[in-house]
């Protein structure tokens, strides 16, 4: 019988993921079409999304989603091909997206699969980016949570990442002034020269704190946070009264044994909601609106497929 590879959680990392220890590969027989139940499909994974949130799923702590169990296939979303089906919605040959996990093949219920619907000019992997969860996070985070308006001064941390790049471009389309933060000079240049950010800073620059204070002399209206840590503390010290801080991620803390929250107690009133798509079902009803937004406003993207 033909086999496939799946990647399973072997042990929980104490800090950083350890190659060869945190995960282990397993070989299994590919399920047959006859083994499927009504409403199920056999999903052959073509592309997987690798997202910062996955690191949090490995921790045995209370969260918005249960942790991945030891021995289980690592959780993850992907793009794939339906190669066997007992679903009227998804015949064999359909390209789709689904929570397939880190596995070459998986059996999925039709409820957990979506057809791949791409606008003109898009490529399949965009369904895991600007037209997927990261794009929706950016869209709803900056528009619904951040309540951005023309003339706002917006600061985006992790601005060269999948979510941050879309956040900054939406902010510019809405007439805001945008400062992006990234970790390489090449990314800083890309944000300004290609994405149209008004300014960008390298947070690894020894003079970053001073440059950040100079760049935010008029104070911050909206801060979209992807990194947490010291940069969040710095942003809190530069907030306007009633500034909106959109708490999307804290990647600087994910690999720490004892992650820390903000150390700076802001001396002004702030609105600091978090963006969590899975807890806002009503947002998904506007999914087509988000897709239409991406269709008409052609975002500049940098795709990494490995």
mmCIF file of C-alpha atoms in Angstrom, residues 41 43 46 78-82 85 87-99 108-119 122-128 131-133 136 287-288 291 295:
data_model
loop_
_atom_site.group_PDB
_atom_site.id
_atom_site.type_symbol
_atom_site.label_atom_id
_atom_site.label_comp_id
_atom_site.label_asym_id
_atom_site.label_seq_id
_atom_site.Cartn_x
_atom_site.Cartn_y
_atom_site.Cartn_z
ATOM 1 C CA UNK A 41 -13.031 13.870 1.420
ATOM 2 C CA UNK A 43 -7.358 15.919 0.928
ATOM 3 C CA UNK A 46 -0.044 20.892 -1.793
ATOM 4 C CA UNK A 78 -3.267 24.224 3.773
ATOM 5 C CA UNK A 79 -4.219 24.233 0.120
ATOM 6 C CA UNK A 80 -4.848 20.873 -1.475
ATOM 7 C CA UNK A 81 -6.554 18.703 -4.030
ATOM 8 C CA UNK A 82 -9.558 16.466 -3.368
ATOM 9 C CA UNK A 85 -14.713 12.070 -2.133
ATOM 10 C CA UNK A 87 -19.153 14.716 -0.625
ATOM 11 C CA UNK A 88 -21.569 16.259 -3.114
ATOM 12 C CA UNK A 89 -19.968 19.655 -2.485
ATOM 13 C CA UNK A 90 -16.402 18.648 -3.301
ATOM 14 C CA UNK A 91 -15.983 16.225 -6.204
ATOM 15 C CA UNK A 92 -12.642 14.647 -7.051
ATOM 16 C CA UNK A 93 -10.353 17.179 -8.727
ATOM 17 C CA UNK A 94 -11.527 20.156 -6.644
ATOM 18 C CA UNK A 95 -8.846 22.490 -5.309
ATOM 19 C CA UNK A 96 -9.642 23.601 -1.777
ATOM 20 C CA UNK A 97 -8.380 24.924 1.539
ATOM 21 C CA UNK A 98 -8.756 23.190 4.886
ATOM 22 C CA UNK A 99 -7.288 22.558 8.333
ATOM 23 C CA UNK A 108 -11.632 15.954 6.277
ATOM 24 C CA UNK A 109 -15.328 16.532 6.756
ATOM 25 C CA UNK A 110 -16.837 18.758 4.081
ATOM 26 C CA UNK A 111 -17.746 21.260 6.826
ATOM 27 C CA UNK A 112 -14.048 21.963 7.316
ATOM 28 C CA UNK A 113 -13.206 22.478 3.639
ATOM 29 C CA UNK A 114 -13.620 25.542 1.408
ATOM 30 C CA UNK A 115 -13.366 25.694 -2.367
ATOM 31 C CA UNK A 116 -10.454 27.699 -3.702
ATOM 32 C CA UNK A 117 -11.995 30.894 -5.081
ATOM 33 C CA UNK A 118 -9.340 33.264 -6.407
ATOM 34 C CA UNK A 119 -9.787 36.731 -7.925
ATOM 35 C CA UNK A 122 -4.109 35.972 -7.578
ATOM 36 C CA UNK A 123 -2.069 32.789 -7.188
ATOM 37 C CA UNK A 124 -3.174 29.732 -5.169
ATOM 38 C CA UNK A 125 -0.923 30.479 -2.197
ATOM 39 C CA UNK A 126 -2.724 33.824 -1.700
ATOM 40 C CA UNK A 127 -5.518 31.739 -0.126
ATOM 41 C CA UNK A 128 -3.145 31.232 2.818
ATOM 42 C CA UNK A 131 -7.020 36.119 0.874
ATOM 43 C CA UNK A 132 -6.731 33.842 3.916
ATOM 44 C CA UNK A 133 -6.495 34.137 7.682
ATOM 45 C CA UNK A 136 -8.664 38.745 7.119
ATOM 46 C CA UNK A 287 -15.649 37.372 4.185
ATOM 47 C CA UNK A 288 -16.749 38.247 0.643
ATOM 48 C CA UNK A 291 -12.181 39.427 -0.740
ATOM 49 C CA UNK A 295 -9.722 42.385 -5.616
#
